[in-house]
Amino acid sequence: MARKAPFKERLSRRFSILEGRTRRTLPNAGPKHPSVYFHMPKCGGTSLSEAMYATVPFNHRIGVIDAVSTRRAAAIKHFGKDDMFLCHEDVEAGQLTFDMREDMLLQHMAWDTMLIHGHCLWSEKADAHFGETYKYVTLMRDPVARMISNFRMTQRAGLVGKDVDEYLESDVARRHAQVFLRYLYGKNDIAAADTAAATEVAKERLSRFALVGFLDNTDAFFSRYKEIFGVTLRMAKLNAAPSKKPNYSQAQMDRFHALCAPDQEIFEFAKTL
């Protein structure tokens, strides 16, 4: 769950999950299939994940691969420091956090967890051993809008400064621009020379997903989810960023678009599935 929500909102959301899980504990009322929700950053996943939690009966497990705690745990394991930013996904050492999450993903799959959710990269090991058992689900968003949202959130967290041009030339910006590419290819950093080949791999892997939805058309996603899993999702809007639109120059917007080109190709491919 989002940590910064007011107490009453957190309580209300937890009650909704409790109520939903109680209903789904009736015979044959739960999801038809176990699933992994690959949560792409800044694509509405927090809201969706809680709606999915509410569909899982109490006699089945939910595996939450939490973002912040895995960053801290990776920093403790590899650097001996309890620091939530040292192994953040937006920095070079973020691969260490993703490696830890892969271990957790494999553990939950081996444990027959009904629903697994987290910011996880594609895992060849997980797919080889459990790909026939688990159905993969994700929600996508226009890459440029997503990148801008991620940039603003990272600014608020203090990971990057206020200078937009400096940000656009940084490795953090490249990672923000290549979310779909990184998550589907399975690496936190991809060399420029490998981008074209990695994009093709990412598209092929995305084609194996049981359900790919889009943030601007959640009704279609909900409908298809019900067809596949036999349960209805009820999603609230959470983690909304401040509504003020940033004022970027045309040159800056062109740079946003150029950086997002691989993800845009994957995004357009997703629409054909």
Tab-separated table of C-alpha atoms in Angstrom:
chain	number	residue	atom	x	y	z
A	1	MET	CA	0.000	0.000	0.000
A	2	ALA	CA	1.021	3.622	-0.479
A	3	ARG	CA	2.669	4.750	2.750
A	4	LYS	CA	1.785	8.450	2.620
A	5	ALA	CA	-2.003	8.178	2.481
A	6	PRO	CA	-3.917	9.646	5.453
A	7	PHE	CA	-4.859	7.216	8.210
A	8	LYS	CA	-8.582	7.190	7.407
A	9	GLU	CA	-7.854	6.514	3.732
A	10	ARG	CA	-5.484	3.663	4.593
A	11	LEU	CA	-8.075	2.215	6.937
A	12	SER	CA	-10.794	2.444	4.285
A	13	ARG	CA	-8.615	0.764	1.676
A	14	ARG	CA	-7.637	-2.033	4.026
A	15	PHE	CA	-11.269	-2.606	4.888
A	16	SER	CA	-12.102	-2.840	1.169
A	17	ILE	CA	-9.423	-5.490	0.711
A	18	LEU	CA	-10.651	-7.366	3.784
A	19	GLU	CA	-14.250	-7.227	2.577
A	20	GLY	CA	-13.307	-8.402	-0.913
A	21	ARG	CA	-11.159	-11.281	0.335
A	22	THR	CA	-13.952	-12.372	2.655
A	23	ARG	CA	-16.413	-12.581	-0.254
A	24	ARG	CA	-13.904	-14.455	-2.393
A	25	THR	CA	-13.321	-17.069	0.295
A	26	LEU	CA	-16.660	-18.642	-0.593
A	27	PRO	CA	-16.326	-21.857	-2.663
A	28	ASN	CA	-15.174	-21.228	-6.270
A	29	ALA	CA	-15.310	-17.445	-5.810
A	30	GLY	CA	-11.593	-16.693	-6.230
A	31	PRO	CA	-9.496	-16.118	-9.360
A	32	LYS	CA	-9.358	-18.951	-11.879
A	33	HIS	CA	-5.581	-18.729	-12.263
A	34	PRO	CA	-2.509	-17.700	-10.253
A	35	SER	CA	-0.886	-14.564	-11.630
A	36	VAL	CA	2.091	-12.238	-11.482
A	37	TYR	CA	1.366	-8.544	-11.732
A	38	PHE	CA	4.469	-6.892	-13.204
A	39	HIS	CA	4.119	-3.389	-11.799
A	40	MET	CA	5.611	-0.851	-14.201
A	41	PRO	CA	6.488	2.355	-12.294
A	42	LYS	CA	4.073	5.299	-12.588
A	43	CYS	CA	1.501	3.262	-14.513
A	44	GLY	CA	-1.325	3.069	-11.973
A	45	GLY	CA	-0.097	-0.115	-10.357
A	46	THR	CA	-0.687	0.814	-6.722
A	47	SER	CA	-4.404	1.268	-7.306
A	48	LEU	CA	-4.646	-1.855	-9.417
A	49	SER	CA	-2.689	-4.054	-7.041
A	50	GLU	CA	-5.043	-3.308	-4.155
A	51	ALA	CA	-8.035	-4.134	-6.341
A	52	MET	CA	-6.353	-7.426	-7.195
A	53	TYR	CA	-5.577	-8.193	-3.543
A	54	ALA	CA	-9.307	-7.970	-2.806
A	55	THR	CA	-10.008	-10.865	-5.196
A	56	VAL	CA	-7.779	-13.404	-3.428
A	57	PRO	CA	-9.499	-15.758	-0.927
A	58	PHE	CA	-8.060	-15.991	2.579
A	59	ASN	CA	-7.074	-19.600	1.959
A	60	HIS	CA	-4.625	-18.417	-0.732
A	61	ARG	CA	-1.496	-16.285	-0.414
A	62	ILE	CA	-0.726	-12.813	-1.744
A	63	GLY	CA	2.965	-12.178	-2.404
A	64	VAL	CA	3.804	-8.476	-2.132
A	65	ILE	CA	7.357	-7.750	-3.253
A	66	ASP	CA	7.557	-4.349	-1.618
A	67	ALA	CA	9.548	-1.593	-3.300
A	68	VAL	CA	11.011	0.368	-0.390
A	69	SER	CA	11.874	-2.547	1.888
A	70	THR	CA	13.688	-4.418	-0.893
A	71	ARG	CA	15.775	-1.322	-1.652
A	72	ARG	CA	16.730	-1.048	2.008
A	73	ALA	CA	17.408	-4.780	2.326
A	74	ALA	CA	19.655	-4.767	-0.755
A	75	ALA	CA	21.620	-1.826	0.642
A	76	ILE	CA	22.055	-3.615	3.970
A	77	LYS	CA	23.083	-6.873	2.288
A	78	HIS	CA	25.604	-5.418	-0.149
A	79	PHE	CA	26.813	-2.205	1.536
A	80	GLY	CA	26.003	-2.641	5.223
A	81	LYS	CA	23.823	0.478	5.213
A	82	ASP	CA	20.089	0.849	5.843
A	83	ASP	CA	19.533	3.329	3.014
A	84	MET	CA	16.436	3.374	0.793
A	85	PHE	CA	18.205	5.263	-2.006
A	86	LEU	CA	21.566	3.487	-2.259
A	87	CYS	CA	20.081	0.603	-4.296
A	88	HIS	CA	17.155	2.501	-5.765
A	89	GLU	CA	16.069	1.269	-9.204
A	90	ASP	CA	16.954	4.653	-10.698
A	91	VAL	CA	20.666	4.289	-9.875
A	92	GLU	CA	23.356	1.849	-10.997
A	93	ALA	CA	23.143	-0.338	-7.885
A	94	GLY	CA	19.435	-0.820	-8.534
A	95	GLN	CA	20.263	-4.130	-10.214
A	96	LEU	CA	21.029	-5.489	-6.738
A	97	THR	CA	17.482	-4.693	-5.648
A	98	PHE	CA	16.071	-6.347	-8.751
A	99	ASP	CA	18.198	-9.442	-8.073
A	100	MET	CA	16.710	-9.669	-4.589
A	101	ARG	CA	13.211	-9.290	-5.996
A	102	GLU	CA	13.850	-12.105	-8.460
A	103	ASP	CA	14.731	-14.365	-5.528
A	104	MET	CA	11.475	-13.379	-3.823
A	105	LEU	CA	9.517	-13.925	-7.035
A	106	LEU	CA	10.940	-17.436	-7.370
A	107	GLN	CA	10.215	-18.182	-3.713
A	108	HIS	CA	6.573	-17.143	-4.052
A	109	MET	CA	6.134	-19.114	-7.263
A	110	ALA	CA	7.643	-22.206	-5.645
A	111	TRP	CA	5.247	-21.648	-2.731
A	112	ASP	CA	2.229	-21.601	-5.079
A	113	THR	CA	1.281	-18.053	-4.092
A	114	MET	CA	-1.956	-17.096	-5.850
A	115	LEU	CA	-1.124	-13.450	-6.633
A	116	ILE	CA	2.385	-11.990	-6.811
A	117	HIS	CA	2.873	-8.254	-7.240
A	118	GLY	CA	5.916	-6.022	-7.422
A	119	HIS	CA	8.384	-3.933	-9.395
A	120	CYS	CA	10.075	-7.028	-10.847
A	121	LEU	CA	12.110	-7.489	-14.001
A	122	TRP	CA	11.386	-10.351	-16.382
A	123	SER	CA	13.020	-13.492	-15.001
A	124	GLU	CA	14.135	-16.226	-17.395
A	125	LYS	CA	14.387	-18.635	-14.463
A	126	ALA	CA	10.873	-17.855	-13.273
A	127	ASP	CA	9.452	-18.202	-16.755
A	128	ALA	CA	11.285	-21.467	-17.427
A	129	HIS	CA	10.031	-23.119	-14.241
A	130	PHE	CA	6.647	-21.486	-13.688
A	131	GLY	CA	5.635	-19.816	-16.944
A	132	GLU	CA	3.061	-22.503	-17.703
A	133	THR	CA	1.483	-22.107	-14.258
A	134	TYR	CA	1.308	-18.337	-13.815
A	135	LYS	CA	-0.446	-15.812	-16.018
A	136	TYR	CA	1.386	-12.511	-16.452
A	137	VAL	CA	-0.437	-9.187	-16.178
A	138	THR	CA	0.692	-5.580	-16.539
A	139	LEU	CA	-0.665	-2.075	-17.025
A	140	MET	CA	1.074	0.398	-19.341
A	141	ARG	CA	1.028	4.147	-19.848
A	142	ASP	CA	2.173	6.552	-22.540
A	143	PRO	CA	5.976	6.533	-22.079
A	144	VAL	CA	6.507	10.303	-22.215
A	145	ALA	CA	3.707	11.026	-19.734
A	146	ARG	CA	5.071	8.267	-17.524
A	147	MET	CA	8.628	9.601	-17.702
A	148	ILE	CA	7.543	13.127	-16.785
A	149	SER	CA	5.537	11.776	-13.861
A	150	ASN	CA	8.529	9.731	-12.726
A	151	PHE	CA	10.829	12.732	-13.044
A	152	ARG	CA	8.550	14.891	-10.893
A	153	MET	CA	8.263	12.174	-8.248
A	154	THR	CA	12.043	11.721	-8.215
A	155	GLN	CA	12.465	15.478	-7.806
A	156	ARG	CA	10.159	15.441	-4.780
A	157	ALA	CA	12.170	12.543	-3.323
A	158	GLY	CA	15.420	14.470	-3.786
A	159	LEU	CA	17.054	11.959	-6.146
A	160	VAL	CA	17.441	14.565	-8.907
A	161	GLY	CA	17.661	18.345	-8.936
A	162	LYS	CA	15.471	21.005	-10.518
A	163	ASP	CA	17.535	21.472	-13.700
A	164	VAL	CA	15.554	19.742	-16.457
A	165	ASP	CA	18.345	19.815	-19.040
A	166	GLU	CA	20.798	18.280	-16.589
A	167	TYR	CA	18.269	15.573	-15.771
A	168	LEU	CA	17.652	14.785	-19.448
A	169	GLU	CA	21.344	13.996	-19.946
A	170	SER	CA	21.556	11.737	-16.895
A	171	ASP	CA	21.488	7.971	-16.462
A	172	VAL	CA	18.436	8.426	-14.241
A	173	ALA	CA	16.535	9.941	-17.164
A	174	ARG	CA	17.573	7.078	-19.424
A	175	ARG	CA	16.251	4.577	-16.890
A	176	HIS	CA	13.015	6.537	-16.541
A	177	ALA	CA	12.636	6.547	-20.323
A	178	GLN	CA	13.318	2.822	-20.717
A	179	VAL	CA	10.987	1.298	-18.131
A	180	PHE	CA	9.242	-1.120	-20.506
A	181	LEU	CA	12.545	-2.037	-22.145
A	182	ARG	CA	14.338	-2.681	-18.846
A	183	TYR	CA	11.517	-4.566	-17.180
A	184	LEU	CA	10.785	-6.831	-20.130
A	185	TYR	CA	14.397	-7.409	-21.158
A	186	GLY	CA	15.308	-8.188	-17.564
A	187	LYS	CA	18.202	-5.801	-16.894
A	188	ASN	CA	18.364	-2.475	-15.095
A	189	ASP	CA	20.845	-1.053	-17.608
A	190	ILE	CA	21.061	-1.822	-21.314
A	191	ALA	CA	23.959	-0.674	-23.485
A	192	ALA	CA	23.038	1.689	-26.311
A	193	ALA	CA	24.444	-0.773	-28.863
A	194	ASP	CA	22.085	-3.464	-27.556
A	195	THR	CA	18.921	-1.353	-27.488
A	196	ALA	CA	17.467	-2.449	-30.835
A	197	ALA	CA	17.932	-6.164	-30.126
A	198	ALA	CA	16.679	-5.747	-26.553
A	199	THR	CA	13.553	-4.013	-27.843
A	200	GLU	CA	12.715	-7.014	-30.010
A	201	VAL	CA	13.217	-9.350	-27.052
A	202	ALA	CA	10.987	-7.130	-24.920
A	203	LYS	CA	8.193	-7.224	-27.493
A	204	GLU	CA	8.384	-10.994	-27.807
A	205	ARG	CA	8.151	-11.398	-24.041
A	206	LEU	CA	5.258	-8.972	-23.803
A	207	SER	CA	3.378	-11.113	-26.314
A	208	ARG	CA	3.423	-13.931	-23.744
A	209	PHE	CA	1.429	-11.902	-21.216
A	210	ALA	CA	-2.135	-13.023	-20.606
A	211	LEU	CA	-3.254	-9.413	-20.189
A	212	VAL	CA	-1.694	-6.078	-21.099
A	213	GLY	CA	-3.790	-3.064	-20.175
A	214	PHE	CA	-3.502	0.688	-20.601
A	215	LEU	CA	-3.958	3.351	-17.953
A	216	ASP	CA	-6.115	5.472	-20.254
A	217	ASN	CA	-8.532	2.586	-20.898
A	218	THR	CA	-8.975	0.747	-17.622
A	219	ASP	CA	-12.551	-0.258	-18.469
A	220	ALA	CA	-11.257	-2.531	-21.235
A	221	PHE	CA	-8.625	-3.896	-18.858
A	222	PHE	CA	-11.235	-4.679	-16.180
A	223	SER	CA	-13.472	-6.394	-18.702
A	224	ARG	CA	-10.685	-8.576	-20.014
A	225	TYR	CA	-9.460	-9.334	-16.489
A	226	LYS	CA	-12.895	-10.651	-15.578
A	227	GLU	CA	-12.935	-12.846	-18.700
A	228	ILE	CA	-9.556	-14.378	-17.872
A	229	PHE	CA	-9.691	-14.627	-14.080
A	230	GLY	CA	-13.440	-14.733	-13.429
A	231	VAL	CA	-13.378	-11.939	-10.829
A	232	THR	CA	-14.321	-8.258	-10.927
A	233	LEU	CA	-11.820	-5.526	-10.050
A	234	ARG	CA	-12.891	-2.380	-8.226
A	235	MET	CA	-10.121	0.184	-8.429
A	236	ALA	CA	-9.768	3.514	-6.634
A	237	LYS	CA	-7.469	6.292	-7.829
A	238	LEU	CA	-4.388	6.461	-5.619
A	239	ASN	CA	-0.947	8.065	-5.540
A	240	ALA	CA	-2.012	11.004	-7.707
A	241	ALA	CA	0.784	13.498	-8.325
A	242	PRO	CA	0.195	17.255	-7.977
A	243	SER	CA	-1.955	18.389	-10.886
A	244	LYS	CA	0.165	21.388	-11.960
A	245	LYS	CA	1.551	20.781	-15.438
A	246	PRO	CA	5.302	21.352	-15.842
A	247	ASN	CA	6.384	24.012	-18.306
A	248	TYR	CA	8.991	22.445	-20.592
A	249	SER	CA	10.453	23.937	-23.757
A	250	GLN	CA	9.916	22.311	-27.139
A	251	ALA	CA	13.568	21.253	-27.184
A	252	GLN	CA	13.142	19.574	-23.815
A	253	MET	CA	9.966	17.824	-24.931
A	254	ASP	CA	11.778	16.617	-28.050
A	255	ARG	CA	14.454	15.158	-25.789
A	256	PHE	CA	11.832	13.404	-23.649
A	257	HIS	CA	10.382	11.844	-26.803
A	258	ALA	CA	13.790	10.805	-28.150
A	259	LEU	CA	14.763	9.104	-24.904
A	260	CYS	CA	11.444	7.254	-24.810
A	261	ALA	CA	11.707	5.957	-28.397
A	262	PRO	CA	12.369	2.281	-27.453
A	263	ASP	CA	9.535	2.297	-24.921
A	264	GLN	CA	7.262	4.002	-27.422
A	265	GLU	CA	7.939	1.187	-29.888
A	266	ILE	CA	7.073	-1.387	-27.218
A	267	PHE	CA	3.980	0.605	-26.225
A	268	GLU	CA	2.700	0.727	-29.810
A	269	PHE	CA	3.372	-2.996	-30.176
A	270	ALA	CA	1.357	-3.653	-27.010
A	271	LYS	CA	-1.675	-2.028	-28.629
A	272	THR	CA	-1.644	-4.711	-31.334
A	273	LEU	CA	-1.864	-7.626	-28.898
